[in-house]
Each structure stands twice: as C-alpha cells, then as structure tokens.
PDB file of C-alpha atoms in Angstrom:
ATOM      1  CA  UNK A   1      74.515  39.497  33.386  1.00  0.00           C
ATOM      2  CA  UNK A   2      76.875  42.420  33.791  1.00  0.00           C
ATOM      3  CA  UNK A   3      78.959  42.396  36.950  1.00  0.00           C
ATOM      4  CA  UNK A   4      77.818  44.630  39.827  1.00  0.00           C
ATOM      5  CA  UNK A   5      79.821  47.866  40.071  1.00  0.00           C
ATOM      6  CA  UNK A   6      82.149  48.207  43.029  1.00  0.00           C
ATOM      7  CA  UNK A   7      80.718  50.814  45.440  1.00  0.00           C
ATOM      8  CA  UNK A   8      82.918  53.826  46.094  1.00  0.00           C
ATOM      9  CA  UNK A   9      84.666  54.068  49.471  1.00  0.00           C
ATOM     10  CA  UNK A  10      82.869  55.815  52.297  1.00  0.00           C
ATOM     11  CA  UNK A  11      83.642  59.510  52.540  1.00  0.00           C
ATOM     12  CA  UNK A  12      86.794  59.980  54.554  1.00  0.00           C
ATOM     13  CA  UNK A  13      87.259  56.330  55.130  1.00  0.00           C
ATOM     14  CA  UNK A  14      90.399  56.257  53.034  1.00  0.00           C
ATOM     15  CA  UNK A  15      91.521  59.778  53.969  1.00  0.00           C
ATOM     16  CA  UNK A  16      91.932  59.503  57.768  1.00  0.00           C
ATOM     17  CA  UNK A  17      95.568  60.568  57.619  1.00  0.00           C
ATOM     18  CA  UNK A  18      94.680  63.592  55.509  1.00  0.00           C
ATOM     19  CA  UNK A  19      91.845  64.597  57.858  1.00  0.00           C
ATOM     20  CA  UNK A  20      94.200  64.296  60.861  1.00  0.00           C
ATOM     21  CA  UNK A  21      96.731  66.559  59.164  1.00  0.00           C
ATOM     22  CA  UNK A  22      94.028  69.180  58.516  1.00  0.00           C
ATOM     23  CA  UNK A  23      92.810  69.040  62.128  1.00  0.00           C
ATOM     24  CA  UNK A  24      96.369  69.293  63.477  1.00  0.00           C
ATOM     25  CA  UNK A  25      97.064  72.286  61.284  1.00  0.00           C
ATOM     26  CA  UNK A  26      93.865  73.975  62.435  1.00  0.00           C
ATOM     27  CA  UNK A  27      94.791  73.487  66.117  1.00  0.00           C
ATOM     28  CA  UNK A  28      98.265  74.908  65.565  1.00  0.00           C
ATOM     29  CA  UNK A  29      96.857  77.898  63.734  1.00  0.00           C
ATOM     30  CA  UNK A  30      94.370  78.460  66.565  1.00  0.00           C
ATOM     31  CA  UNK A  31      97.172  78.500  69.143  1.00  0.00           C
ATOM     32  CA  UNK A  32      99.162  80.953  67.054  1.00  0.00           C
ATOM     33  CA  UNK A  33      96.108  83.163  66.677  1.00  0.00           C
ATOM     34  CA  UNK A  34      95.587  83.182  70.429  1.00  0.00           C
ATOM     35  CA  UNK A  35      99.209  84.079  71.039  1.00  0.00           C
ATOM     36  CA  UNK A  36      98.952  86.905  68.560  1.00  0.00           C
ATOM     37  CA  UNK A  37      95.774  88.121  70.231  1.00  0.00           C
ATOM     38  CA  UNK A  38      97.507  88.109  73.618  1.00  0.00           C
ATOM     39  CA  UNK A  39     100.357  90.181  72.199  1.00  0.00           C
ATOM     40  CA  UNK A  40      97.877  92.674  70.795  1.00  0.00           C
ATOM     41  CA  UNK A  41      96.139  92.976  74.179  1.00  0.00           C
ATOM     42  CA  UNK A  42      99.463  93.684  75.885  1.00  0.00           C
ATOM     43  CA  UNK A  43     100.385  96.218  73.214  1.00  0.00           C
ATOM     44  CA  UNK A  44      97.034  97.978  73.610  1.00  0.00           C
ATOM     45  CA  UNK A  45      97.505  98.157  77.371  1.00  0.00           C
ATOM     46  CA  UNK A  46     100.971  99.649  76.944  1.00  0.00           C
ATOM     47  CA  UNK A  47      99.605 102.262  74.548  1.00  0.00           C
ATOM     48  CA  UNK A  48      96.810 103.182  76.975  1.00  0.00           C
ATOM     49  CA  UNK A  49      99.167 103.426  79.981  1.00  0.00           C
ATOM     50  CA  UNK A  50     101.615 105.509  77.962  1.00  0.00           C
ATOM     51  CA  UNK A  51      98.873 107.908  76.888  1.00  0.00           C
ATOM     52  CA  UNK A  52      97.627 108.143  80.503  1.00  0.00           C
ATOM     53  CA  UNK A  53     101.105 108.987  81.770  1.00  0.00           C
ATOM     54  CA  UNK A  54     101.553 111.643  79.079  1.00  0.00           C
ATOM     55  CA  UNK A  55      98.219 113.167  80.120  1.00  0.00           C
ATOM     56  CA  UNK A  56      99.339 113.080  83.757  1.00  0.00           C
ATOM     57  CA  UNK A  57     102.437 115.123  82.902  1.00  0.00           C
ATOM     58  CA  UNK A  58     100.397 117.629  80.936  1.00  0.00           C
ATOM     59  CA  UNK A  59      97.751 117.934  83.683  1.00  0.00           C
ATOM     60  CA  UNK A  60     100.399 118.511  86.347  1.00  0.00           C
ATOM     61  CA  UNK A  61     101.996 121.261  84.269  1.00  0.00           C
ATOM     62  CA  UNK A  62      98.679 123.121  83.961  1.00  0.00           C
ATOM     63  CA  UNK A  63      97.652 122.606  87.619  1.00  0.00           C
ATOM     64  CA  UNK A  64     101.011 123.625  89.064  1.00  0.00           C
ATOM     65  CA  UNK A  65     101.257 126.720  86.911  1.00  0.00           C
ATOM     66  CA  UNK A  66      97.827 127.826  88.134  1.00  0.00           C
ATOM     67  CA  UNK A  67      98.735 127.167  91.789  1.00  0.00           C
ATOM     68  CA  UNK A  68     101.896 129.250  91.519  1.00  0.00           C
ATOM     69  CA  UNK A  69      99.761 132.214  90.547  1.00  0.00           C
ATOM     70  CA  UNK A  70      97.249 131.617  93.344  1.00  0.00           C
ATOM     71  CA  UNK A  71      97.554 129.747  96.664  1.00  0.00           C
ATOM     72  CA  UNK A  72     101.272 128.988  96.305  1.00  0.00           C
ATOM     73  CA  UNK A  73     102.296 132.567  95.653  1.00  0.00           C
ATOM     74  CA  UNK A  74     102.811 133.480  99.364  1.00  0.00           C
ATOM     75  CA  UNK A  75     104.875 130.321  99.859  1.00  0.00           C
ATOM     76  CA  UNK A  76     107.395 130.995  97.070  1.00  0.00           C
ATOM     77  CA  UNK A  77     109.807 133.783  96.279  1.00  0.00           C
ATOM     78  CA  UNK A  78     109.551 135.610  92.978  1.00  0.00           C
ATOM     79  CA  UNK A  79     112.768 133.966  91.808  1.00  0.00           C
ATOM     80  CA  UNK A  80     111.497 130.519  92.740  1.00  0.00           C
ATOM     81  CA  UNK A  81     108.212 131.062  90.915  1.00  0.00           C
ATOM     82  CA  UNK A  82     110.037 132.294  87.817  1.00  0.00           C
ATOM     83  CA  UNK A  83     112.261 129.208  87.712  1.00  0.00           C
ATOM     84  CA  UNK A  84     109.376 126.830  88.303  1.00  0.00           C
ATOM     85  CA  UNK A  85     107.189 128.388  85.632  1.00  0.00           C
ATOM     86  CA  UNK A  86     110.106 128.295  83.179  1.00  0.00           C
ATOM     87  CA  UNK A  87     110.546 124.553  83.791  1.00  0.00           C
ATOM     88  CA  UNK A  88     106.819 123.953  83.425  1.00  0.00           C
ATOM     89  CA  UNK A  89     106.724 125.833  80.125  1.00  0.00           C
ATOM     90  CA  UNK A  90     109.706 123.869  78.827  1.00  0.00           C
ATOM     91  CA  UNK A  91     108.011 120.625  79.772  1.00  0.00           C
ATOM     92  CA  UNK A  92     104.829 121.630  77.969  1.00  0.00           C
ATOM     93  CA  UNK A  93     106.817 122.432  74.812  1.00  0.00           C
ATOM     94  CA  UNK A  94     108.682 119.138  75.085  1.00  0.00           C
ATOM     95  CA  UNK A  95     105.372 117.236  75.148  1.00  0.00           C
ATOM     96  CA  UNK A  96     104.517 118.530  71.686  1.00  0.00           C
ATOM     97  CA  UNK A  97     108.020 118.243  70.231  1.00  0.00           C
ATOM     98  CA  UNK A  98     110.601 115.642  71.299  1.00  0.00           C
ATOM     99  CA  UNK A  99     108.180 114.140  73.812  1.00  0.00           C
ATOM    100  CA  UNK A 100     105.323 113.712  71.388  1.00  0.00           C
ATOM    101  CA  UNK A 101     105.846 109.948  71.062  1.00  0.00           C
ATOM    102  CA  UNK A 102     108.049 108.413  73.751  1.00  0.00           C
ATOM    103  CA  UNK A 103     107.576 105.430  76.049  1.00  0.00           C
ATOM    104  CA  UNK A 104     105.759 105.332  79.375  1.00  0.00           C
ATOM    105  CA  UNK A 105     108.918 105.321  81.506  1.00  0.00           C
ATOM    106  CA  UNK A 106     110.135 108.547  79.881  1.00  0.00           C
ATOM    107  CA  UNK A 107     106.862 110.305  80.698  1.00  0.00           C
ATOM    108  CA  UNK A 108     106.925 108.900  84.219  1.00  0.00           C
ATOM    109  CA  UNK A 109     110.444 110.208  84.845  1.00  0.00           C
ATOM    110  CA  UNK A 110     109.445 113.629  83.544  1.00  0.00           C
ATOM    111  CA  UNK A 111     106.484 113.696  85.940  1.00  0.00           C
ATOM    112  CA  UNK A 112     108.578 112.529  88.908  1.00  0.00           C
ATOM    113  CA  UNK A 113     111.150 115.239  88.203  1.00  0.00           C
ATOM    114  CA  UNK A 114     108.414 117.874  88.276  1.00  0.00           C
ATOM    115  CA  UNK A 115     107.017 116.499  91.553  1.00  0.00           C
ATOM    116  CA  UNK A 116     110.421 116.699  93.203  1.00  0.00           C
ATOM    117  CA  UNK A 117     111.046 120.211  91.893  1.00  0.00           C
ATOM    118  CA  UNK A 118     107.697 121.569  93.122  1.00  0.00           C
ATOM    119  CA  UNK A 119     107.576 119.583  96.355  1.00  0.00           C
ATOM    120  CA  UNK A 120     109.103 122.260  98.676  1.00  0.00           C
ATOM    121  CA  UNK A 121     106.495 124.857  97.711  1.00  0.00           C
ATOM    122  CA  UNK A 122     103.653 122.388  98.032  1.00  0.00           C
ATOM    123  CA  UNK A 123     104.916 121.189 101.421  1.00  0.00           C
ATOM    124  CA  UNK A 124     104.981 124.736 102.797  1.00  0.00           C
ATOM    125  CA  UNK A 125     101.340 125.150 101.858  1.00  0.00           C
ATOM    126  CA  UNK A 126     100.336 121.789 103.354  1.00  0.00           C
ATOM    127  CA  UNK A 127     102.201 122.473 106.612  1.00  0.00           C
ATOM    128  CA  UNK A 128     100.654 125.924 106.924  1.00  0.00           C
ATOM    129  CA  UNK A 129      97.196 124.353 106.572  1.00  0.00           C
ATOM    130  CA  UNK A 130      97.833 121.520 109.050  1.00  0.00           C
ATOM    131  CA  UNK A 131      99.915 123.320 111.689  1.00  0.00           C
ATOM    132  CA  UNK A 132      97.141 125.248 113.534  1.00  0.00           C
ATOM    133  CA  UNK A 133      95.080 122.124 114.102  1.00  0.00           C
ATOM    134  CA  UNK A 134      98.101 120.158 115.290  1.00  0.00           C
ATOM    135  CA  UNK A 135      99.073 122.927 117.741  1.00  0.00           C
ATOM    136  CA  UNK A 136      95.522 123.055 119.069  1.00  0.00           C
ATOM    137  CA  UNK A 137      95.524 119.279 119.592  1.00  0.00           C
ATOM    138  CA  UNK A 138      98.751 119.435 121.612  1.00  0.00           C
ATOM    139  CA  UNK A 139      97.508 122.305 123.760  1.00  0.00           C
ATOM    140  CA  UNK A 140      94.252 120.482 124.414  1.00  0.00           C
ATOM    141  CA  UNK A 141      96.133 117.362 125.536  1.00  0.00           C
ATOM    142  CA  UNK A 142      98.352 119.450 127.813  1.00  0.00           C
ATOM    143  CA  UNK A 143      95.321 121.141 129.368  1.00  0.00           C
ATOM    144  CA  UNK A 144      93.564 117.829 129.981  1.00  0.00           C
ATOM    145  CA  UNK A 145      96.552 116.256 131.707  1.00  0.00           C
ATOM    146  CA  UNK A 146      97.263 119.371 133.778  1.00  0.00           C
ATOM    147  CA  UNK A 147      93.709 119.209 135.090  1.00  0.00           C
ATOM    148  CA  UNK A 148      94.090 115.521 135.954  1.00  0.00           C
ATOM    149  CA  UNK A 149      97.321 116.050 137.889  1.00  0.00           C
ATOM    150  CA  UNK A 150      95.666 118.520 140.276  1.00  0.00           C
ATOM    151  CA  UNK A 151      92.256 116.867 140.359  1.00  0.00           C
ATOM    152  CA  UNK A 152      90.826 115.164 143.433  1.00  0.00           C
ATOM    153  CA  UNK A 153      89.877 112.315 141.114  1.00  0.00           C
ATOM    154  CA  UNK A 154      93.545 111.318 140.894  1.00  0.00           C
ATOM    155  CA  UNK A 155      94.312 111.202 144.630  1.00  0.00           C
ATOM    156  CA  UNK A 156      94.726 107.446 144.271  1.00  0.00           C
ATOM    157  CA  UNK A 157      97.543 107.875 141.714  1.00  0.00           C
ATOM    158  CA  UNK A 158     101.066 107.259 142.976  1.00  0.00           C
ATOM    159  CA  UNK A 159     103.085 110.439 143.556  1.00  0.00           C
ATOM    160  CA  UNK A 160     105.906 109.165 141.347  1.00  0.00           C
ATOM    161  CA  UNK A 161     103.500 108.850 138.412  1.00  0.00           C
ATOM    162  CA  UNK A 162     102.246 112.375 139.019  1.00  0.00           C
ATOM    163  CA  UNK A 163     105.807 113.708 139.105  1.00  0.00           C
ATOM    164  CA  UNK A 164     106.519 111.968 135.804  1.00  0.00           C
ATOM    165  CA  UNK A 165     103.434 113.562 134.259  1.00  0.00           C
ATOM    166  CA  UNK A 166     104.370 117.020 135.540  1.00  0.00           C
ATOM    167  CA  UNK A 167     107.863 116.688 134.086  1.00  0.00           C
ATOM    168  CA  UNK A 168     106.475 115.619 130.688  1.00  0.00           C
ATOM    169  CA  UNK A 169     104.018 118.516 130.716  1.00  0.00           C
ATOM    170  CA  UNK A 170     106.754 121.004 131.511  1.00  0.00           C
ATOM    171  CA  UNK A 171     108.952 119.667 128.727  1.00  0.00           C
ATOM    172  CA  UNK A 172     106.106 119.732 126.181  1.00  0.00           C
ATOM    173  CA  UNK A 173     105.131 123.278 127.117  1.00  0.00           C
ATOM    174  CA  UNK A 174     108.718 124.567 126.824  1.00  0.00           C
ATOM    175  CA  UNK A 175     109.206 122.771 123.499  1.00  0.00           C
ATOM    176  CA  UNK A 176     105.998 124.168 122.024  1.00  0.00           C
ATOM    177  CA  UNK A 177     106.812 127.729 123.067  1.00  0.00           C
ATOM    178  CA  UNK A 178     110.329 127.519 121.594  1.00  0.00           C
ATOM    179  CA  UNK A 179     109.255 125.926 118.309  1.00  0.00           C
ATOM    180  CA  UNK A 180     106.311 128.249 117.724  1.00  0.00           C
ATOM    181  CA  UNK A 181     108.594 131.227 118.326  1.00  0.00           C
ATOM    182  CA  UNK A 182     111.017 129.925 115.683  1.00  0.00           C
ATOM    183  CA  UNK A 183     108.212 129.255 113.215  1.00  0.00           C
ATOM    184  CA  UNK A 184     106.567 132.640 113.718  1.00  0.00           C
ATOM    185  CA  UNK A 185     109.882 134.344 112.966  1.00  0.00           C
ATOM    186  CA  UNK A 186     110.070 132.747 109.498  1.00  0.00           C
ATOM    187  CA  UNK A 187     108.453 134.113 106.317  1.00  0.00           C
ATOM    188  CA  UNK A 188     105.849 131.935 104.651  1.00  0.00           C
ATOM    189  CA  UNK A 189     108.127 131.154 101.716  1.00  0.00           C
ATOM    190  CA  UNK A 190     110.764 129.604 104.018  1.00  0.00           C
ATOM    191  CA  UNK A 191     110.774 125.898 104.783  1.00  0.00           C
ATOM    192  CA  UNK A 192     108.967 125.333 108.111  1.00  0.00           C
ATOM    193  CA  UNK A 193     110.732 124.207 111.262  1.00  0.00           C
ATOM    194  CA  UNK A 194     107.577 123.212 113.151  1.00  0.00           C
ATOM    195  CA  UNK A 195     105.973 120.299 111.323  1.00  0.00           C
ATOM    196  CA  UNK A 196     102.526 118.863 111.938  1.00  0.00           C
ATOM    197  CA  UNK A 197     104.059 115.394 112.186  1.00  0.00           C
ATOM    198  CA  UNK A 198     106.332 116.569 115.023  1.00  0.00           C
ATOM    199  CA  UNK A 199     103.345 118.014 116.872  1.00  0.00           C
ATOM    200  CA  UNK A 200     101.418 114.760 116.476  1.00  0.00           C
ATOM    201  CA  UNK A 201     104.415 112.835 117.804  1.00  0.00           C
ATOM    202  CA  UNK A 202     104.615 115.136 120.828  1.00  0.00           C
ATOM    203  CA  UNK A 203     100.949 114.416 121.633  1.00  0.00           C
ATOM    204  CA  UNK A 204     101.684 110.683 121.537  1.00  0.00           C
ATOM    205  CA  UNK A 205     104.745 111.053 123.781  1.00  0.00           C
ATOM    206  CA  UNK A 206     102.844 113.161 126.297  1.00  0.00           C
ATOM    207  CA  UNK A 207      99.899 110.759 126.339  1.00  0.00           C
ATOM    208  CA  UNK A 208     102.227 107.861 127.059  1.00  0.00           C
ATOM    209  CA  UNK A 209     103.993 109.730 129.888  1.00  0.00           C
ATOM    210  CA  UNK A 210     100.666 110.683 131.507  1.00  0.00           C
ATOM    211  CA  UNK A 211      98.885 107.375 130.981  1.00  0.00           C
ATOM    212  CA  UNK A 212      98.946 106.563 134.707  1.00  0.00           C
ATOM    213  CA  UNK A 213      96.709 109.560 135.420  1.00  0.00           C
ATOM    214  CA  UNK A 214      93.824 107.862 133.665  1.00  0.00           C
ATOM    215  CA  UNK A 215      93.808 104.781 135.888  1.00  0.00           C
ATOM    216  CA  UNK A 216      90.377 104.453 137.507  1.00  0.00           C
ATOM    217  CA  UNK A 217      89.900 104.582 141.234  1.00  0.00           C
ATOM    218  CA  UNK A 218      89.851 101.186 142.946  1.00  0.00           C
ATOM    219  CA  UNK A 219      86.375 100.006 143.816  1.00  0.00           C
ATOM    220  CA  UNK A 220      85.427 100.495 147.484  1.00  0.00           C
ATOM    221  CA  UNK A 221      84.865  97.375 149.558  1.00  0.00           C
ATOM    222  CA  UNK A 222      81.171  96.538 149.839  1.00  0.00           C
ATOM    223  CA  UNK A 223      79.657  97.580 153.203  1.00  0.00           C
ATOM    224  CA  UNK A 224      78.335  94.832 155.460  1.00  0.00           C
ATOM    225  CA  UNK A 225      74.551  94.604 155.333  1.00  0.00           C
ATOM    226  CA  UNK A 226      73.016  94.992 158.839  1.00  0.00           C
ATOM    227  CA  UNK A 227      71.030  92.004 159.998  1.00  0.00           C
ATOM    228  CA  UNK A 228      67.250  92.409 160.321  1.00  0.00           C
ATOM    229  CA  UNK A 229      65.889  92.817 163.882  1.00  0.00           C
ATOM    230  CA  UNK A 230      64.247  89.394 163.899  1.00  0.00           C
ATOM    231  CA  UNK A 231      67.478  87.689 162.886  1.00  0.00           C
ATOM    232  CA  UNK A 232      69.371  89.628 165.559  1.00  0.00           C
ATOM    233  CA  UNK A 233      66.861  88.595 168.268  1.00  0.00           C
ATOM    234  CA  UNK A 234      67.072  84.966 167.200  1.00  0.00           C
ATOM    235  CA  UNK A 235      70.846  85.108 167.335  1.00  0.00           C
ATOM    236  CA  UNK A 236      70.733  86.652 170.814  1.00  0.00           C
ATOM    237  CA  UNK A 237      68.269  83.990 172.008  1.00  0.00           C
ATOM    238  CA  UNK A 238      70.451  81.240 170.645  1.00  0.00           C
ATOM    239  CA  UNK A 239      73.435  82.719 172.388  1.00  0.00           C
ATOM    240  CA  UNK A 240      71.474  82.971 175.638  1.00  0.00           C
ATOM    241  CA  UNK A 241      70.324  79.360 175.295  1.00  0.00           C
ATOM    242  CA  UNK A 242      73.864  78.176 174.954  1.00  0.00           C
ATOM    243  CA  UNK A 243      74.939  80.225 177.968  1.00  0.00           C
ATOM    244  CA  UNK A 244      72.217  78.864 180.394  1.00  0.00           C
ATOM    245  CA  UNK A 245      73.398  75.221 180.559  1.00  0.00           C
ATOM    246  CA  UNK A 246      76.917  76.413 181.062  1.00  0.00           C
ATOM    247  CA  UNK A 247      75.858  78.607 184.012  1.00  0.00           C
ATOM    248  CA  UNK A 248      73.874  75.731 185.540  1.00  0.00           C
ATOM    249  CA  UNK A 249      76.812  73.414 185.285  1.00  0.00           C
ATOM    250  CA  UNK A 250      79.014  75.948 187.001  1.00  0.00           C
ATOM    251  CA  UNK A 251      76.388  76.276 189.807  1.00  0.00           C
ATOM    252  CA  UNK A 252      76.273  72.508 190.355  1.00  0.00           C
ATOM    253  CA  UNK A 253      79.975  72.299 190.678  1.00  0.00           C
ATOM    254  CA  UNK A 254      80.147  75.078 193.306  1.00  0.00           C
ATOM    255  CA  UNK A 255      77.136  73.977 195.454  1.00  0.00           C
ATOM    256  CA  UNK A 256      78.791  71.098 197.424  1.00  0.00           C
ATOM    257  CA  UNK A 257      81.726  73.267 198.267  1.00  0.00           C
ATOM    258  CA  UNK A 258      79.389  75.829 199.762  1.00  0.00           C
ATOM    259  CA  UNK A 259      77.350  73.241 201.732  1.00  0.00           C
ATOM    260  CA  UNK A 260      80.298  71.523 203.397  1.00  0.00           C
ATOM    261  CA  UNK A 261      81.180  74.363 205.738  1.00  0.00           C
ATOM    262  CA  UNK A 262      77.521  74.656 206.827  1.00  0.00           C
ATOM    263  CA  UNK A 263      77.475  70.973 207.847  1.00  0.00           C
ATOM    264  CA  UNK A 264      80.677  71.391 209.765  1.00  0.00           C
ATOM    265  CA  UNK A 265      79.267  74.315 211.710  1.00  0.00           C
ATOM    266  CA  UNK A 266      76.216  72.255 212.747  1.00  0.00           C
ATOM    267  CA  UNK A 267      78.204  69.407 214.302  1.00  0.00           C
ATOM    268  CA  UNK A 268      78.057  68.951 218.165  1.00  0.00           C
ATOM    269  CA  UNK A 269      81.356  69.108 219.906  1.00  0.00           C
ATOM    270  CA  UNK A 270      81.709  66.965 223.049  1.00  0.00           C
TER     271      UNK A 270
END
C-alpha cells in the first residue's frame, strides 16, 4: 500500500511573518498617503486665498477709479485725483505683468497700500454723509435738556444739579457753533475738522452732565382714608363709655366734702 501523501500546509499558516510585513507596509503607505493629501488640501487653500486676494486688488482698482470720477470728485482736488488714478493704473498693469503670479502676502500689501492712499478722500465723503445727522442729534439733545431745566416737572431737582446742566448746555452750544463755523469755511476737498465721532461724544458728555434732570419725582405720601360714619360713632361711644365711670368716681370723691359743711351748719349750739 503506497504511503499517504503529506497534506500541504494551510494557506498562510507558514507565512505569518510575510503577511505581517505586507500589512505593516500597507499601513505605512496609508499614513503617507494621508499626509500627502493633507499637504494638497493646504496647497489648494493657499492657491484659492491667493487668487481671492489678487481679485480683491483688481476689484478695488476698478471701484476706486469709478468713484474718483463720480461721488469722490467734489472731495478731491484735480491734482489729487490725477495722482490717485495714476497709481491705480500702475497697479492694474502690475497685476498683469510682474504681479501676475506672486504670493498672497504680496497682493495683500498692495491692497493695503491702496487703502491707505485713498483713505483721506473716502473719509471726507463718509464724514460729509454722517455729519448732518450727528449735528441734528446733538441739537435735539440740547433742546430736550433745555426744556427739562425750565420745566415745572423738574422742580424737585436740586439747584446745584440744574446749574451743572445749564453750564454743560452752554458749553455744548458754544462748541457746536464754533466747530460748525470752522467746518463751513472749509472746501469739501479739505480734511474735515468737525467729525461725526466728536459730535457723538459730545452727546454722551451732555447726557451724563444732565442725567440728574431725568430723576423722577418722589411719590407723594398716601392720604389717610377717612373713617366711615358708623366707625366714627362707635369710636365716640367707646370714648364716652370710658369717660362716664371716671366722672362718677370723681363725683363720689367730692360728695363727702360737700356734705360735711351742711352737717356742721345744722348742729345746735348751746
């Protein structure tokens, strides 16, 4: 009888070390792939942010050039507009030449430089738009507090607080007249001297100085409620009842004293 053949080893049973090496290599490759993917994500984000910043520079150039020929024209001199437009044109040319492919920080610096250069003209426009409303707010506050100082509703306010409010109102009125006169004397293309922020601050200062004028009147003391007639009669009767025994006691005490002299008068004298 021929001998039985020896069965082959189970799959992988004799290759455990080799399988482990394959699995370890696969894990390492997976980690490297993930790291590479992370680097690609970062690189894509940098490319997107760089392109966005380049577009921001280009958009600002177009928008500012249009504004200089429209709403900003009264707020700039001809020389200032010429210089600004020249810089804007040079920036546009740079974007398609040396600035065609630079990093994000370079584009950002170029944009920030343009913002700083055009800021004075833009600020003049913003202040001119905001100033009338700020002046109106200050005048309204002054009118309200002036009415309170002389109102009968503030008779309960201490005189020292009213004097403080009057002084603050006088100072605010003089300041506003002086500053508006200075501002009105300037051309639109000059930097303003009367800022909306200063007007807002003056409203806050005045409100603080006049705060005492808004204190409410103290509540009057509640009036005593008159007693009903029946309760008053009962109280009077009770008082009368307490007074009667006292009067009787006083009469008893005085009666013997009055009788003694009468007895003495009736005695016979031998």
